[in-house]
Amino acid sequence: MWSSINQAWKTAFELGWEAFSKGNIPIGAVITDEDGNIISSGRNRIFEKSIYNHKIAHAETEALFKLDISKYPNVHSYTLYACMEPCPMCFGAFVMSNLRTLRVAARDGYCGSVHYRDKDPYVASKNIQADFELGSLEIVQLVMHTYFELKRHDGRMNVVTEIFERDNPVATQIAKSLYVENRLDWHVASKTAFSHVYDEIVMYTKQPNGKTEAWGIIG
């Protein structure tokens, strides 16, 4: 539940929810220093036309770009928290920023690129530590991302959501049910605190038969 995750994840997921609320892919990212303090953050903005090249306005690249290395030069000791497994661009930016620790909430079987850590000789020489949290963090992230994709494609599955379904069918089923009920959009319109949204999604995993109407959902 929300109370059990650390502040870095809370901030990253709140940024992902902000991205979703503004019509972008629901992904947030933060960077913490060696003491766990948040020193930079970013969210997905790829559908915000005010940005010149909005196609590359990803959460991780924004967090890395905003990191003030004149103030925070000890980059080898910092950690990037990413709600979704970074794509090739974001993972490359992480590598070239000389951070060494990556924590990921959810796998991205479509374009996730952490596997380059071991396959590319240059990247392997960096001795990067990459940890996948999975569990409830992955479910919440994939529920939001799948819902977003369903909304973009009029309720139809696509190659992205089919891969999500393969990797985490529970999250996909919850997202489908929530999409039918327009539930996450209702939360956006109601300005629901994301802590409640997060706990609601986690609660769905404990309910039978994938029927949200039987779950006593918040609101």
GROMACS .gro file of N, CA, C and O in nm, residues 126-215:
model
  360
  126LYS      N    1   3.063  -0.043  -1.700
  126LYS     CA    2   3.020   0.056  -1.602
  126LYS      C    3   2.976  -0.007  -1.469
  126LYS      O    4   2.954   0.064  -1.371
  127ASN      N    5   2.959  -0.139  -1.469
  127ASN     CA    6   2.917  -0.210  -1.346
  127ASN      C    7   2.789  -0.149  -1.287
  127ASN      O    8   2.781  -0.119  -1.167
  128ILE      N    9   2.691  -0.135  -1.370
  128ILE     CA   10   2.564  -0.076  -1.328
  128ILE      C   11   2.481  -0.176  -1.251
  128ILE      O   12   2.468  -0.293  -1.289
  129GLN      N   13   2.426  -0.131  -1.140
  129GLN     CA   14   2.332  -0.213  -1.063
  129GLN      C   15   2.190  -0.173  -1.102
  129GLN      O   16   2.152  -0.057  -1.092
  130ALA      N   17   2.112  -0.269  -1.147
  130ALA     CA   18   1.974  -0.244  -1.185
  130ALA      C   19   1.882  -0.340  -1.111
  130ALA      O   20   1.898  -0.462  -1.122
  131ASP      N   21   1.790  -0.286  -1.035
  131ASP     CA   22   1.698  -0.367  -0.955
  131ASP      C   23   1.555  -0.342  -1.000
  131ASP      O   24   1.512  -0.226  -1.012
  132PHE      N   25   1.482  -0.449  -1.025
  132PHE     CA   26   1.340  -0.441  -1.061
  132PHE      C   27   1.257  -0.468  -0.937
  132PHE      O   28   1.269  -0.574  -0.875
  133GLU      N   29   1.171  -0.373  -0.901
  133GLU     CA   30   1.090  -0.386  -0.780
  133GLU      C   31   0.975  -0.486  -0.800
  133GLU      O   32   0.946  -0.566  -0.713
  134LEU      N   33   0.905  -0.476  -0.916
  134LEU     CA   34   0.792  -0.562  -0.950
  134LEU      C   35   0.684  -0.555  -0.842
  134LEU      O   36   0.662  -0.451  -0.784
  135GLY      N   37   0.611  -0.664  -0.816
  135GLY     CA   38   0.507  -0.665  -0.714
  135GLY      C   39   0.402  -0.558  -0.738
  135GLY      O   40   0.362  -0.531  -0.851
  136SER      N   41   0.358  -0.494  -0.631
  136SER     CA   42   0.252  -0.394  -0.639
  136SER      C   43   0.294  -0.272  -0.721
  136SER      O   44   0.210  -0.213  -0.791
  137LEU      N   45   0.420  -0.235  -0.714
  137LEU     CA   46   0.466  -0.120  -0.792
  137LEU      C   47   0.447  -0.147  -0.941
  137LEU      O   48   0.401  -0.061  -1.015
  138GLU      N   49   0.484  -0.266  -0.985
  138GLU     CA   50   0.467  -0.299  -1.127
  138GLU      C   51   0.320  -0.302  -1.165
  138GLU      O   52   0.281  -0.252  -1.271
  139ILE      N   53   0.237  -0.361  -1.080
  139ILE     CA   54   0.095  -0.369  -1.112
  139ILE      C   55   0.035  -0.230  -1.128
  139ILE      O   56  -0.035  -0.201  -1.226
  140VAL      N   57   0.062  -0.141  -1.034
  140VAL     CA   58   0.006  -0.005  -1.043
  140VAL      C   59   0.054   0.065  -1.169
  140VAL      O   60  -0.024   0.127  -1.242
  141GLN      N   61   0.183   0.055  -1.199
  141GLN     CA   62   0.236   0.120  -1.318
  141GLN      C   63   0.174   0.063  -1.445
  141GLN      O   64   0.131   0.139  -1.534
  142LEU      N   65   0.166  -0.068  -1.456
  142LEU     CA   66   0.113  -0.129  -1.578
  142LEU      C   67  -0.037  -0.109  -1.591
  142LEU      O   68  -0.089  -0.100  -1.702
  143VAL      N   69  -0.108  -0.099  -1.479
  143VAL     CA   70  -0.251  -0.066  -1.485
  143VAL      C   71  -0.268   0.072  -1.548
  143VAL      O   72  -0.347   0.092  -1.642
  144MET      N   73  -0.193   0.170  -1.500
  144MET     CA   74  -0.206   0.305  -1.553
  144MET      C   75  -0.164   0.311  -1.699
  144MET      O   76  -0.230   0.375  -1.782
  145HIS      N   77  -0.054   0.245  -1.733
  145HIS     CA   78  -0.003   0.251  -1.869
  145HIS      C   79  -0.097   0.179  -1.965
  145HIS      O   80  -0.126   0.228  -2.076
  146THR      N   81  -0.148   0.063  -1.924
  146THR     CA   82  -0.242  -0.010  -2.010
  146THR      C   83  -0.370   0.070  -2.029
  146THR      O   84  -0.423   0.079  -2.141
  147TYR      N   85  -0.422   0.129  -1.923
  147TYR     CA   86  -0.541   0.214  -1.931
  147TYR      C   87  -0.517   0.327  -2.031
  147TYR      O   88  -0.603   0.357  -2.115
  148PHE      N   89  -0.401   0.389  -2.022
  148PHE     CA   90  -0.366   0.498  -2.113
  148PHE      C   91  -0.369   0.451  -2.258
  148PHE      O   92  -0.423   0.520  -2.346
  149GLU      N   93  -0.311   0.333  -2.284
  149GLU     CA   94  -0.308   0.280  -2.420
  149GLU      C   95  -0.448   0.245  -2.469
  149GLU      O   96  -0.483   0.269  -2.585
  150LEU      N   97  -0.530   0.186  -2.382
  150LEU     CA   98  -0.667   0.154  -2.419
  150LEU      C   99  -0.744   0.281  -2.455
  150LEU      O  100  -0.821   0.284  -2.552
  151LYS      N  101  -0.721   0.385  -2.379
  151LYS     CA  102  -0.789   0.511  -2.405
  151LYS      C  103  -0.747   0.570  -2.539
  151LYS      O  104  -0.830   0.622  -2.615
  152ARG      N  105  -0.621   0.559  -2.572
  152ARG     CA  106  -0.570   0.611  -2.699
  152ARG      C  107  -0.623   0.534  -2.818
  152ARG      O  108  -0.633   0.587  -2.929
  153HIS      N  109  -0.656   0.406  -2.798
  153HIS     CA  110  -0.694   0.319  -2.910
  153HIS      C  111  -0.839   0.272  -2.898
  153HIS      O  112  -0.873   0.161  -2.938
  154ASP      N  113  -0.922   0.356  -2.837
  154ASP     CA  114  -1.067   0.329  -2.829
  154ASP      C  115  -1.098   0.192  -2.769
  154ASP      O  116  -1.189   0.122  -2.816
  155GLY      N  117  -1.022   0.156  -2.667
  155GLY     CA  118  -1.049   0.032  -2.594
  155GLY      C  119  -0.988  -0.092  -2.655
  155GLY      O  120  -1.005  -0.202  -2.602
  156ARG      N  121  -0.915  -0.077  -2.766
  156ARG     CA  122  -0.855  -0.192  -2.832
  156ARG      C  123  -0.715  -0.218  -2.779
  156ARG      O  124  -0.640  -0.125  -2.750
  157MET      N  125  -0.679  -0.345  -2.769
  157MET     CA  126  -0.543  -0.383  -2.735
  157MET      C  127  -0.453  -0.355  -2.855
  157MET      O  128  -0.496  -0.357  -2.970
  158ASN      N  129  -0.326  -0.328  -2.828
  158ASN     CA  130  -0.228  -0.310  -2.934
  158ASN      C  131  -0.102  -0.389  -2.897
  158ASN      O  132  -0.101  -0.463  -2.801
  159VAL      N  133   0.003  -0.373  -2.976
  159VAL     CA  134   0.123  -0.452  -2.952
  159VAL      C  135   0.182  -0.426  -2.813
  159VAL      O  136   0.234  -0.516  -2.747
  160VAL      N  137   0.171  -0.302  -2.766
  160VAL     CA  138   0.225  -0.267  -2.635
  160VAL      C  139   0.147  -0.338  -2.524
  160VAL      O  140   0.205  -0.404  -2.437
  161THR      N  141   0.015  -0.325  -2.527
  161THR     CA  142  -0.066  -0.383  -2.420
  161THR      C  143  -0.068  -0.536  -2.426
  161THR      O  144  -0.083  -0.602  -2.324
  162GLU      N  145  -0.052  -0.591  -2.545
  162GLU     CA  146  -0.044  -0.737  -2.555
  162GLU      C  147   0.082  -0.789  -2.487
  162GLU      O  148   0.080  -0.895  -2.422
  163ILE      N  149   0.190  -0.715  -2.497
  163ILE     CA  150   0.314  -0.754  -2.428
  163ILE      C  151   0.297  -0.737  -2.277
  163ILE      O  152   0.339  -0.822  -2.198
  164PHE      N  153   0.233  -0.628  -2.236
  164PHE     CA  154   0.205  -0.610  -2.093
  164PHE      C  155   0.121  -0.725  -2.040
  164PHE      O  156   0.144  -0.775  -1.929
  165GLU      N  157   0.023  -0.767  -2.118
  165GLU     CA  158  -0.065  -0.876  -2.076
  165GLU      C  159   0.014  -1.006  -2.062
  165GLU      O  160  -0.011  -1.085  -1.969
  166ARG      N  161   0.106  -1.029  -2.151
  166ARG     CA  162   0.192  -1.147  -2.140
  166ARG      C  163   0.274  -1.146  -2.012
  166ARG      O  164   0.286  -1.247  -1.944
  167ASP      N  165   0.329  -1.029  -1.980
  167ASP     CA  166   0.418  -1.018  -1.864
  167ASP      C  167   0.345  -1.005  -1.732
  167ASP      O  168   0.395  -1.048  -1.628
  168ASN      N  169   0.226  -0.942  -1.734
  168ASN     CA  170   0.153  -0.922  -1.609
  168ASN      C  171   0.002  -0.920  -1.638
  168ASN      O  172  -0.059  -0.813  -1.646
  169PRO      N  173  -0.057  -1.039  -1.655
  169PRO     CA  174  -0.200  -1.045  -1.691
  169PRO      C  175  -0.292  -0.985  -1.586
  169PRO      O  176  -0.400  -0.935  -1.619
  170VAL      N  177  -0.252  -0.989  -1.458
  170VAL     CA  178  -0.335  -0.931  -1.353
  170VAL      C  179  -0.351  -0.780  -1.374
  170VAL      O  180  -0.462  -0.726  -1.369
  171ALA      N  181  -0.241  -0.713  -1.400
  171ALA     CA  182  -0.246  -0.568  -1.422
  171ALA      C  183  -0.331  -0.534  -1.543
  171ALA      O  184  -0.410  -0.438  -1.541
  172THR      N  185  -0.318  -0.613  -1.649
  172THR     CA  186  -0.394  -0.585  -1.770
  172THR      C  187  -0.543  -0.604  -1.747
  172THR      O  188  -0.626  -0.523  -1.794
  173GLN      N  189  -0.581  -0.707  -1.674
  173GLN     CA  190  -0.722  -0.730  -1.646
  173GLN      C  191  -0.782  -0.616  -1.563
  173GLN      O  192  -0.893  -0.569  -1.589
  174ILE      N  193  -0.708  -0.571  -1.464
  174ILE     CA  194  -0.755  -0.459  -1.383
  174ILE      C  195  -0.773  -0.334  -1.470
  174ILE      O  196  -0.874  -0.264  -1.462
  175ALA      N  197  -0.674  -0.309  -1.556
  175ALA     CA  198  -0.681  -0.191  -1.643
  175ALA      C  199  -0.803  -0.197  -1.735
  175ALA      O  200  -0.871  -0.096  -1.756
  176LYS      N  201  -0.832  -0.314  -1.790
  176LYS     CA  202  -0.949  -0.328  -1.877
  176LYS      C  203  -1.077  -0.297  -1.802
  176LYS      O  204  -1.166  -0.228  -1.853
  177SER      N  205  -1.088  -0.348  -1.680
  177SER     CA  206  -1.208  -0.323  -1.601
  177SER      C  207  -1.222  -0.175  -1.567
  177SER      O  208  -1.331  -0.117  -1.576
  178LEU      N  209  -1.111  -0.113  -1.529
  178LEU     CA  210  -1.114   0.029  -1.495
  178LEU      C  211  -1.147   0.115  -1.617
  178LEU      O  212  -1.214   0.217  -1.606
  179TYR      N  213  -1.097   0.073  -1.732
  179TYR     CA  214  -1.124   0.148  -1.854
  179TYR      C  215  -1.274   0.146  -1.887
  179TYR      O  216  -1.333   0.249  -1.923
  180VAL      N  217  -1.336   0.030  -1.873
  180VAL     CA  218  -1.480   0.019  -1.900
  180VAL      C  219  -1.558   0.113  -1.808
  180VAL      O  220  -1.657   0.176  -1.849
  181GLU      N  221  -1.512   0.128  -1.685
  181GLU     CA  222  -1.579   0.215  -1.589
  181GLU      C  223  -1.533   0.360  -1.597
  181GLU      O  224  -1.585   0.446  -1.525
  182ASN      N  225  -1.434   0.388  -1.684
  182ASN     CA  226  -1.379   0.523  -1.695
  182ASN      C  227  -1.324   0.571  -1.561
  182ASN      O  228  -1.327   0.692  -1.529
  183ARG      N  229  -1.273   0.477  -1.485
  183ARG     CA  230  -1.241   0.502  -1.344
  183ARG      C  231  -1.124   0.600  -1.324
  183ARG      O  232  -1.133   0.692  -1.243
  184LEU      N  233  -1.015   0.580  -1.396
  184LEU     CA  234  -0.901   0.669  -1.375
  184LEU      C  235  -0.930   0.810  -1.423
  184LEU      O  236  -0.886   0.907  -1.361
  185ASP      N  237  -1.007   0.824  -1.529
  185ASP     CA  238  -1.047   0.957  -1.573
  185ASP      C  239  -1.138   1.024  -1.470
  185ASP      O  240  -1.133   1.146  -1.451
  186TRP      N  241  -1.221   0.943  -1.405
  186TRP     CA  242  -1.305   0.997  -1.298
  186TRP      C  243  -1.218   1.051  -1.185
  186TRP      O  244  -1.245   1.159  -1.131
  187HIS      N  245  -1.111   0.979  -1.152
  187HIS     CA  246  -1.021   1.026  -1.047
  187HIS      C  247  -0.953   1.157  -1.087
  187HIS      O  248  -0.934   1.247  -1.005
  188VAL      N  249  -0.914   1.166  -1.214
  188VAL     CA  250  -0.852   1.290  -1.262
  188VAL      C  251  -0.950   1.406  -1.248
  188VAL      O  252  -0.916   1.512  -1.194
  189ALA      N  253  -1.073   1.386  -1.294
  189ALA     CA  254  -1.173   1.492  -1.287
  189ALA      C  255  -1.207   1.528  -1.143
  189ALA      O  256  -1.237   1.645  -1.112
  190SER      N  257  -1.201   1.430  -1.055
  190SER     CA  258  -1.232   1.452  -0.913
  190SER      C  259  -1.114   1.504  -0.834
  190SER      O  260  -1.126   1.530  -0.714
  191LYS      N  261  -0.997   1.513  -0.900
  191LYS     CA  262  -0.873   1.558  -0.835
  191LYS      C  263  -0.840   1.470  -0.713
  191LYS      O  264  -0.797   1.519  -0.608
  192THR      N  265  -0.860   1.342  -0.729
  192THR     CA  266  -0.828   1.247  -0.623
  192THR      C  267  -0.679   1.244  -0.597
  192THR      O  268  -0.599   1.241  -0.691
  193ALA      N  269  -0.640   1.244  -0.470
  193ALA     CA  270  -0.498   1.231  -0.436
  193ALA      C  271  -0.447   1.097  -0.487
  193ALA      O  272  -0.515   0.994  -0.475
  194PHE      N  273  -0.327   1.096  -0.546
  194PHE     CA  274  -0.279   0.972  -0.604
  194PHE      C  275  -0.260   0.862  -0.500
  194PHE      O  276  -0.267   0.743  -0.534
  195SER      N  277  -0.236   0.897  -0.377
  195SER     CA  278  -0.224   0.796  -0.272
  195SER      C  279  -0.348   0.707  -0.268
  195SER      O  280  -0.339   0.584  -0.250
  196HIS      N  281  -0.466   0.766  -0.288
  196HIS     CA  282  -0.591   0.689  -0.289
  196HIS      C  283  -0.602   0.605  -0.416
  196HIS      O  284  -0.649   0.490  -0.413
  197VAL      N  285  -0.559   0.661  -0.528
  197VAL     CA  286  -0.562   0.586  -0.654
  197VAL      C  287  -0.471   0.463  -0.643
  197VAL      O  288  -0.509   0.352  -0.682
  198TYR      N  289  -0.353   0.485  -0.591
  198TYR     CA  290  -0.256   0.376  -0.575
  198TYR      C  291  -0.315   0.264  -0.488
  198TYR      O  292  -0.313   0.146  -0.526
  199ASP      N  293  -0.368   0.300  -0.373
  199ASP     CA  294  -0.423   0.199  -0.282
  199ASP      C  295  -0.543   0.129  -0.344
  199ASP      O  296  -0.564   0.009  -0.322
  200GLU      N  297  -0.623   0.201  -0.420
  200GLU     CA  298  -0.737   0.139  -0.485
  200GLU      C  299  -0.694   0.032  -0.584
  200GLU      O  300  -0.747  -0.079  -0.586
  201ILE      N  301  -0.592   0.063  -0.665
  201ILE     CA  302  -0.543  -0.035  -0.762
  201ILE      C  303  -0.486  -0.157  -0.692
  201ILE      O  304  -0.512  -0.271  -0.732
  202VAL      N  305  -0.409  -0.134  -0.586
  202VAL     CA  306  -0.353  -0.247  -0.512
  202VAL      C  307  -0.464  -0.333  -0.453
  202VAL      O  308  -0.456  -0.457  -0.453
  203MET      N  309  -0.569  -0.269  -0.404
  203MET     CA  310  -0.681  -0.342  -0.346
  203MET      C  311  -0.746  -0.433  -0.449
  203MET      O  312  -0.794  -0.542  -0.417
  204TYR      N  313  -0.749  -0.391  -0.576
  204TYR     CA  314  -0.811  -0.472  -0.680
  204TYR      C  315  -0.744  -0.609  -0.695
  204TYR      O  316  -0.808  -0.707  -0.734
  205THR      N  317  -0.614  -0.614  -0.666
  205THR     CA  318  -0.543  -0.741  -0.682
  205THR      C  319  -0.587  -0.845  -0.580
  205THR      O  320  -0.559  -0.964  -0.596
  206LYS      N  321  -0.655  -0.800  -0.476
  206LYS     CA  322  -0.696  -0.891  -0.369
  206LYS      C  323  -0.839  -0.938  -0.385
  206LYS      O  324  -0.892  -1.010  -0.300
  207GLN      N  325  -0.905  -0.897  -0.494
  207GLN     CA  326  -1.046  -0.926  -0.511
  207GLN      C  327  -1.069  -1.038  -0.612
  207GLN      O  328  -0.987  -1.059  -0.702
  208PRO      N  329  -1.180  -1.108  -0.602
  208PRO     CA  330  -1.205  -1.225  -0.687
  208PRO      C  331  -1.261  -1.189  -0.823
  208PRO      O  332  -1.327  -1.088  -0.842
  209ASN      N  333  -1.230  -1.274  -0.919
  209ASN     CA  334  -1.300  -1.280  -1.048
  209ASN      C  335  -1.282  -1.158  -1.137
  209ASN      O  336  -1.350  -1.145  -1.239
  210GLY      N  337  -1.195  -1.066  -1.098
  210GLY     CA  338  -1.170  -0.950  -1.182
  210GLY      C  339  -1.290  -0.861  -1.204
  210GLY      O  340  -1.305  -0.797  -1.307
  211LYS      N  341  -1.382  -0.857  -1.106
  211LYS     CA  342  -1.503  -0.777  -1.121
  211LYS      C  343  -1.496  -0.657  -1.027
  211LYS      O  344  -1.514  -0.670  -0.907
  212THR      N  345  -1.469  -0.540  -1.083
  212THR     CA  346  -1.451  -0.423  -0.998
  212THR      C  347  -1.577  -0.382  -0.924
  212THR      O  348  -1.570  -0.324  -0.817
  213GLU      N  349  -1.694  -0.415  -0.978
  213GLU     CA  350  -1.815  -0.372  -0.910
  213GLU      C  351  -1.833  -0.443  -0.776
  213GLU      O  352  -1.910  -0.398  -0.692
  214ALA      N  353  -1.760  -0.551  -0.753
  214ALA     CA  354  -1.772  -0.625  -0.627
  214ALA      C  355  -1.664  -0.587  -0.528
  214ALA      O  356  -1.655  -0.644  -0.420
  215TRP      N  357  -1.584  -0.485  -0.563
  215TRP     CA  358  -1.464  -0.462  -0.483
  215TRP      C  359  -1.476  -0.351  -0.382
  215TRP      O  360  -1.381  -0.322  -0.309
   0.00000   0.00000   0.00000
